[in-house]
Phi, psi and omega in degrees: 000132180253187185264134172280121184271096186289336181292343178303321183259349185207108180267004187248002176268123184246356180228131182202168175240148182205170178252140176279125179249352179197136170254138181205178175243133180233113181049052176069012176243145172295149182208162178222154170247134181253160177289332176209153183201144171265355179290129178273126177276149181305136179169156178063025182086353183262139177291157178283162172287158169232169182161219181218154167235113185053042179070005173269129185294133172268111185276328187201156176223125184228164177254130178279127185300321189294321185224008179066018176293146179269119182262121178261110184272129191246157178284334179208165184297147180236108181259084182205152177266335177231153183224155172248113184262139176228122181263141176296109187289325181294317179297314181300311182299317180299314184290320182285329174296318180289326178292317176294321176299324179295319178300314180295316182293321179298320178290321177296320177298319180294315184283317187268342183225002182054038179248116183265139181289129179260317180205163183224142174223128179239131177217179178283347181259322183206155176238125184228151174232127174263129181236157181271058186212141175296173181312131182287143177285160176306322180294320179294317179300316179298316180294319180297311181296321180297315180294313181300315183285336173296320178295322177297311183293334177286350175050052182287149177289145179249129182245135175234126181200171177252098180291159177289163179300329180283327182283327188307313182293344183271355188275346180063050183300139177298323180220125180286135183284149176250065182225159176258146178089201184297143181245127177269136184238140177246125179246113180274069176059033180084352181279315180224132178232119182207158178284135181194140179256008186276180177270143184218160179288166179274333179218149185296336180300335180289344181294327183075186181302129173259122182226125173278118187257348183195148170220145178215148181291134176228096184063236178268359182243198184221141172256125180251129173259134183226162178223148177229165170050233185295329180293319179290326177295316178297318179298317179297315182297318181294316181289325178295321178297318179296314180299314181295322180294315179296319180297321179293319181293327181265000180052049175223168172284156185297334178289344180263001184300317182300313179296319181295318180292322176296320179294318178295322178298315180295319178295319179296320178298318180293317180294322179296320178295318179294318179297319179298318179298314180294320179295319180296321178294322179295320178294322177299317180294317179297319179296318179298319179296318180293320178298316183294327184269354186285137176283159176258125181235120180053045178066018177232139179282124184245118179248119179236122182210132176249139182235157178251121176069023181283137176296131187295325179292323177295319180293322179296319179295321176298317179299319180295323177293322182292316183285354174287349178268131183301146175069027186244138171241136186235128174235105183240153178204155175222145183271185177123187180294333177231065182300149182223146171244138179229115182244143179201168177210156180292160184294334182271004179261127180272094183197138173259112185280347185297311179299324179294319177298316182300319180294319180293319179295323179299325179292339177268356177088028178214158174237016182277102179167165179166191181155209181262164180303333184260351180197124183212157178209162179186172180136238181082018179235159179295136177201142178278169178297322179296319180292320178295317179299318179296321179295321179293322178295323177298317178295319180299322181299336180279353184252350183239000000 
């Protein structure tokens, strides 16, 4: 004996009574099969219903392949011959509105953009349709949404039934079913007719606003994310809040935001270029001061400097400017959680700085570092300014 699926004829009943005809275990959870049920089992891209049976939580609902029985997966064991079932109405309404919205949107995609639905995925986070079409143009998206929402606003009646074998070929189904036995058909007020076993609204007006919120390339096709009803309202409210806030901060109307952001981007690009120039000039000045103050050791200019909290990339750039001067050896370091040592020498100096760096790093308790004979760096471990200074003095001692 299998389960009578009451939701086929009525998607709006959320409370019912039934008899338990089988107790079983499903994926390490207790489960039951009922003689009849309004709980929708996962399938066709639609999530299952959740709710309770005699106040025991229904975690999942699945279909058993062997006999098509509906398995109600439970949070705890249920020792009863009869049950009182309660379905989560908000979840059911959300899913069936989106499932009906998908039917309307798939037909709109076919008619307005010649994009045929390949697959569908519905979840509590996102609803997506994959189509065999490259990324839709803005004009195509506008046309698709306009057509879909016209069908919603016309509030057409939705019919769900099992046509006879003789009637089925005459219906012009959008997609032929790959099932054995009776086929359930959903007719969206004459706009879209397709085979489907899911739960659906009674009239298209219940779908609410259909909005495509995102598209991304998937192989040779496209994945479209869409929202309906309360999800599209929430999406609109969130984006409207962001637009109004940005418009207020920039003291413009929301229609002027794009121009304002482009202007800010251009100004930022110009300021960044100017800042880079000034920073480079400051480093040149700092390098000249260090060169001027550096002592000469064995006919080579030796620059040793420890810094606190200096950005390592900034320090590296300073080192590169210093070693561009003939006859120069540079030992630089900065403290912090990821302290760094940077050693280098001019091209006309015959010296391999890597062994000197390794010895200095060892004094800091690490061997992470290396580079070329003329420029090397290492560190990435916590070290105080005093410890960095001591490591530099150790390196300096090998040069004098």
